[in-house]
Tab-separated table of C-alpha atoms in Angstrom:
chain	number	residue	atom	x	y	z
A	22	ASP	CA	-2.612	14.277	-148.283
A	23	THR	CA	-6.037	15.770	-148.776
A	24	GLY	CA	-5.948	18.231	-145.938
A	25	VAL	CA	-7.231	18.326	-142.396
A	26	SER	CA	-9.627	15.491	-141.646
A	27	GLN	CA	-12.214	15.482	-138.858
A	28	ASP	CA	-14.343	12.635	-137.616
A	29	PRO	CA	-17.257	12.314	-137.193
A	30	ARG	CA	-18.803	14.969	-139.407
A	31	HIS	CA	-22.003	14.963	-137.398
A	32	LYS	CA	-22.816	13.841	-133.875
A	33	ILE	CA	-26.126	13.854	-132.077
A	34	THR	CA	-25.953	13.044	-128.405
A	35	LYS	CA	-28.175	13.175	-125.379
A	36	ARG	CA	-27.486	15.712	-122.672
A	37	GLY	CA	-25.123	14.301	-120.087
A	38	GLN	CA	-23.297	11.952	-122.433
A	39	ASN	CA	-19.614	12.212	-123.259
A	40	VAL	CA	-18.421	12.750	-126.813
A	41	THR	CA	-15.014	12.574	-128.461
A	42	PHE	CA	-13.958	14.084	-131.749
A	43	ARG	CA	-10.858	13.335	-133.768
A	44	CYS	CA	-8.726	15.570	-135.948
A	45	ASP	CA	-5.996	14.439	-138.331
A	46	PRO	CA	-3.914	17.435	-139.400
A	47	ILE	CA	-2.048	17.938	-142.635
A	48	SER	CA	1.074	15.785	-142.558
A	49	GLU	CA	4.050	17.431	-140.873
A	50	HIS	CA	2.008	20.365	-139.601
A	51	ASN	CA	3.289	20.832	-136.081
A	52	ARG	CA	0.572	23.210	-134.915
A	53	LEU	CA	-3.007	22.155	-134.320
A	54	TYR	CA	-5.932	24.298	-133.211
A	55	TRP	CA	-9.439	23.561	-131.966
A	56	TYR	CA	-12.233	26.091	-132.376
A	57	ARG	CA	-15.953	26.164	-131.693
A	58	GLN	CA	-18.360	28.073	-133.907
A	59	THR	CA	-22.039	28.825	-133.494
A	60	LEU	CA	-24.355	30.299	-136.088
A	61	GLY	CA	-23.571	33.904	-136.949
A	62	GLN	CA	-20.364	33.984	-134.922
A	63	GLY	CA	-16.716	33.668	-135.820
A	64	PRO	CA	-14.647	30.678	-134.722
A	65	GLU	CA	-13.968	30.834	-130.998
A	66	PHE	CA	-10.535	29.636	-129.903
A	67	LEU	CA	-10.539	26.602	-127.614
A	68	THR	CA	-7.004	25.300	-127.483
A	69	TYR	CA	-3.748	24.991	-129.399
A	70	PHE	CA	-0.957	22.414	-129.634
A	71	GLN	CA	2.559	22.649	-130.909
A	72	ASN	CA	3.592	19.070	-131.523
A	73	GLU	CA	2.306	17.174	-128.491
A	74	ALA	CA	2.424	20.144	-126.120
A	75	GLN	CA	-0.806	21.949	-125.321
A	76	LEU	CA	0.440	25.529	-125.244
A	77	GLU	CA	-2.740	27.451	-124.638
A	78	LYS	CA	-6.276	26.779	-123.509
A	79	SER	CA	-9.103	29.284	-123.564
A	80	ARG	CA	-10.188	30.624	-120.198
A	81	LEU	CA	-13.731	30.206	-121.467
A	82	LEU	CA	-13.262	26.459	-121.682
A	83	SER	CA	-14.862	24.611	-118.826
A	84	ASP	CA	-13.285	21.633	-117.136
A	85	ARG	CA	-15.652	19.406	-119.090
A	86	PHE	CA	-13.523	19.969	-122.173
A	87	SER	CA	-10.200	18.243	-122.663
A	88	ALA	CA	-7.929	17.842	-125.648
A	89	GLU	CA	-4.934	15.675	-126.352
A	90	ARG	CA	-2.357	15.231	-129.036
A	91	PRO	CA	-0.386	12.322	-127.669
A	92	LYS	CA	2.118	11.735	-130.447
A	93	GLY	CA	2.099	15.138	-132.032
A	94	SER	CA	-0.003	13.932	-134.938
A	95	PHE	CA	-3.772	13.465	-134.571
A	96	SER	CA	-5.703	15.136	-131.774
A	97	THR	CA	-8.862	14.360	-129.850
A	98	LEU	CA	-11.301	16.716	-128.193
A	99	GLU	CA	-13.528	15.267	-125.488
A	100	ILE	CA	-16.565	16.901	-123.966
A	101	GLN	CA	-17.850	15.316	-120.792
A	102	ARG	CA	-21.422	15.598	-119.492
A	103	THR	CA	-22.591	17.468	-122.575
A	104	GLU	CA	-25.038	20.340	-122.233
A	105	GLN	CA	-27.370	21.848	-124.803
A	106	GLY	CA	-25.127	24.901	-124.931
A	107	ASP	CA	-22.339	22.714	-126.292
A	108	SER	CA	-24.226	22.367	-129.576
A	109	ALA	CA	-21.949	23.933	-132.178
A	110	MET	CA	-19.548	23.237	-135.009
A	111	TYR	CA	-16.180	22.088	-133.696
A	112	LEU	CA	-13.398	22.998	-136.084
A	113	CYS	CA	-9.825	21.801	-136.200
A	114	ALA	CA	-7.053	23.609	-138.055
A	115	SER	CA	-3.391	22.889	-138.590
A	116	SER	CA	-0.388	24.911	-139.689
A	117	SER	CA	3.331	24.630	-140.120
A	118	GLN	CA	4.165	28.287	-140.557
A	119	ASP	CA	1.773	31.211	-140.439
A	120	GLU	CA	-1.156	30.002	-142.511
A	121	ALA	CA	-3.700	27.674	-140.922
A	122	PHE	CA	-6.027	25.333	-142.777
A	123	PHE	CA	-9.294	23.987	-141.464
A	124	GLY	CA	-10.991	20.636	-141.555
A	125	GLN	CA	-14.664	20.349	-142.431
A	126	GLY	CA	-15.653	20.319	-138.797
A	127	THR	CA	-17.776	18.154	-136.538
A	128	ARG	CA	-21.309	19.401	-136.021
A	129	LEU	CA	-22.500	18.511	-132.527
A	130	THR	CA	-26.147	18.561	-131.541
A	131	VAL	CA	-27.006	17.954	-127.909
A	132	VAL	CA	-30.641	16.985	-127.365
B	126	ARG	CA	-13.149	46.195	-126.337
B	127	LYS	CA	-13.231	42.997	-128.392
B	128	GLU	CA	-9.912	41.665	-129.661
B	129	VAL	CA	-11.166	41.717	-133.230
B	130	GLU	CA	-14.146	43.621	-134.592
B	131	GLN	CA	-15.894	43.360	-137.916
B	132	ASP	CA	-19.035	44.932	-139.307
B	133	PRO	CA	-21.384	41.933	-139.539
B	134	GLY	CA	-23.150	43.362	-142.606
B	135	PRO	CA	-24.718	42.186	-144.763
B	136	PHE	CA	-23.106	44.217	-147.501
B	137	ASN	CA	-25.485	44.025	-150.441
B	138	VAL	CA	-23.379	44.438	-153.561
B	139	PRO	CA	-24.548	44.654	-157.180
B	140	GLU	CA	-22.781	42.204	-159.432
B	141	GLY	CA	-19.734	43.864	-160.960
B	142	ALA	CA	-19.401	46.471	-158.230
B	143	THR	CA	-16.578	46.977	-155.758
B	144	VAL	CA	-16.971	46.352	-152.050
B	145	ALA	CA	-14.548	46.976	-149.229
B	146	PHE	CA	-14.679	46.366	-145.516
B	147	ASN	CA	-12.360	46.538	-142.548
B	148	CYS	CA	-11.399	44.552	-139.503
B	149	THR	CA	-9.992	46.275	-136.429
B	150	TYR	CA	-7.804	44.593	-133.839
B	151	SER	CA	-6.886	45.696	-130.353
B	152	ASN	CA	-3.649	43.784	-129.779
B	153	SER	CA	-0.837	46.004	-130.997
B	154	ALA	CA	1.524	43.024	-130.765
B	155	SER	CA	-0.329	41.265	-133.585
B	156	GLN	CA	2.142	40.011	-136.117
B	157	SER	CA	0.332	38.096	-138.826
B	158	PHE	CA	-3.002	38.817	-140.449
B	159	PHE	CA	-5.329	36.818	-142.638
B	160	TRP	CA	-8.609	36.882	-144.483
B	161	TYR	CA	-10.724	33.735	-144.644
B	162	ARG	CA	-13.852	33.061	-146.636
B	163	GLN	CA	-16.629	30.948	-145.148
B	164	ASP	CA	-19.643	29.659	-147.007
B	165	CYS	CA	-22.801	28.756	-145.121
B	166	ARG	CA	-22.298	25.670	-142.930
B	167	LYS	CA	-18.824	25.079	-144.350
B	168	GLU	CA	-15.377	25.461	-142.859
B	169	PRO	CA	-13.377	28.706	-143.209
B	170	LYS	CA	-11.003	28.670	-146.168
B	171	LEU	CA	-7.907	30.816	-146.323
B	172	LEU	CA	-8.359	33.599	-148.838
B	173	MET	CA	-5.116	35.470	-148.349
B	174	SER	CA	-2.496	36.528	-145.894
B	175	VAL	CA	-2.117	40.267	-145.343
B	176	TYR	CA	1.368	41.672	-145.620
B	177	SER	CA	2.646	45.006	-144.406
B	178	SER	CA	3.048	46.215	-147.956
B	179	GLY	CA	-0.424	45.080	-148.900
B	180	ASN	CA	-1.130	42.341	-151.364
B	181	GLU	CA	-3.358	41.567	-154.292
B	182	ASP	CA	-4.706	38.301	-155.618
B	183	GLY	CA	-6.787	38.756	-158.709
B	184	ARG	CA	-9.856	40.771	-157.798
B	185	PHE	CA	-8.997	40.763	-154.103
B	186	THR	CA	-6.775	43.340	-152.418
B	187	ALA	CA	-5.815	43.269	-148.758
B	188	GLN	CA	-4.112	46.032	-146.823
B	189	LEU	CA	-2.745	46.484	-143.342
B	190	ASN	CA	-2.766	49.747	-141.418
B	191	ARG	CA	-0.698	49.191	-138.280
B	192	ALA	CA	-1.019	52.768	-137.039
B	193	SER	CA	-4.796	52.540	-136.921
B	194	GLN	CA	-4.789	48.810	-136.204
B	195	TYR	CA	-6.979	47.526	-138.957
B	196	ILE	CA	-6.834	45.383	-142.057
B	197	SER	CA	-9.045	45.774	-145.084
B	198	LEU	CA	-10.316	43.631	-147.921
B	199	LEU	CA	-11.463	45.015	-151.240
B	200	ILE	CA	-13.261	42.937	-153.846
B	201	ARG	CA	-13.436	44.307	-157.380
B	202	ASP	CA	-15.832	43.263	-160.100
B	203	SER	CA	-17.916	41.258	-157.630
B	204	LYS	CA	-19.232	37.898	-158.765
B	205	LEU	CA	-22.292	36.089	-157.486
B	206	SER	CA	-19.908	33.429	-156.197
B	207	ASP	CA	-18.239	35.987	-153.927
B	208	SER	CA	-21.290	35.845	-151.665
B	209	ALA	CA	-19.971	34.517	-148.380
B	210	THR	CA	-18.877	35.539	-144.914
B	211	TYR	CA	-15.390	36.999	-144.757
B	212	LEU	CA	-13.509	36.385	-141.524
B	213	CYS	CA	-10.413	38.261	-140.468
B	214	ALA	CA	-7.856	36.642	-138.204
B	215	PHE	CA	-4.591	37.588	-136.573
B	216	LYS	CA	-1.751	36.037	-134.652
B	217	ALA	CA	0.189	37.653	-131.870
B	218	ALA	CA	3.259	36.115	-130.288
B	219	GLY	CA	2.507	32.553	-129.237
B	220	ASN	CA	0.767	31.619	-132.473
B	221	LYS	CA	-2.792	31.743	-131.151
B	222	LEU	CA	-5.030	32.550	-134.120
B	223	THR	CA	-7.922	34.856	-133.199
B	224	PHE	CA	-10.932	35.448	-135.463
B	225	GLY	CA	-13.425	38.204	-135.890
B	226	GLY	CA	-17.147	37.572	-136.122
B	227	GLY	CA	-17.187	37.900	-139.895
B	228	THR	CA	-18.644	40.259	-142.483
B	229	ARG	CA	-21.417	38.885	-144.638
B	230	VAL	CA	-21.361	39.849	-148.304
B	231	LEU	CA	-24.292	39.261	-150.642
B	232	VAL	CA	-23.687	39.851	-154.334
B	233	LYS	CA	-26.903	40.310	-156.264
B	234	PRO	CA	-27.571	40.251	-160.011
């Protein structure tokens, strides 16, 4: 296992289109996090799963964002009707105990 | 008040010098604390967890002050390769991991 894997690494999309990102956590990590990060800012929490249960979702997250982790392994993050303000790095992290490890992220550019 | 606050820097550090910076948190129920390192346009990488008794890993020393609600990171004998953004993070009950905005460190020859 080489760590958390995210796909795609880069995505350019037109405003109004839907996009979906995938995250494969480290094997047997039961916790999975999604974050968004823009230049000069720290990672902003989006949502968190323990196994297949989505335990918390940021109040800042609009209804255009949805995440799933159907079998408690990989997760997907979908953004509907993308806006230019959605341009950011989308990071996934996983953990089994306290320490969380990040994937390389998906860089989204909305044009 | 923000949940987590960090001085954004940059801290300009001569090579070989010592640099230290803090991260304050507002949630007194915070239970676990971490320092991450992030290079430009890369993902955050875990540097070290911060224990109540403090901990050291080579040139890096982390401490926790629960009374004043901050953690600190000290880097000794700075190397050029230590140039990065250092992110603090904490977990309260529920396992949500919250990050600060990061402190930028630039080590110069």
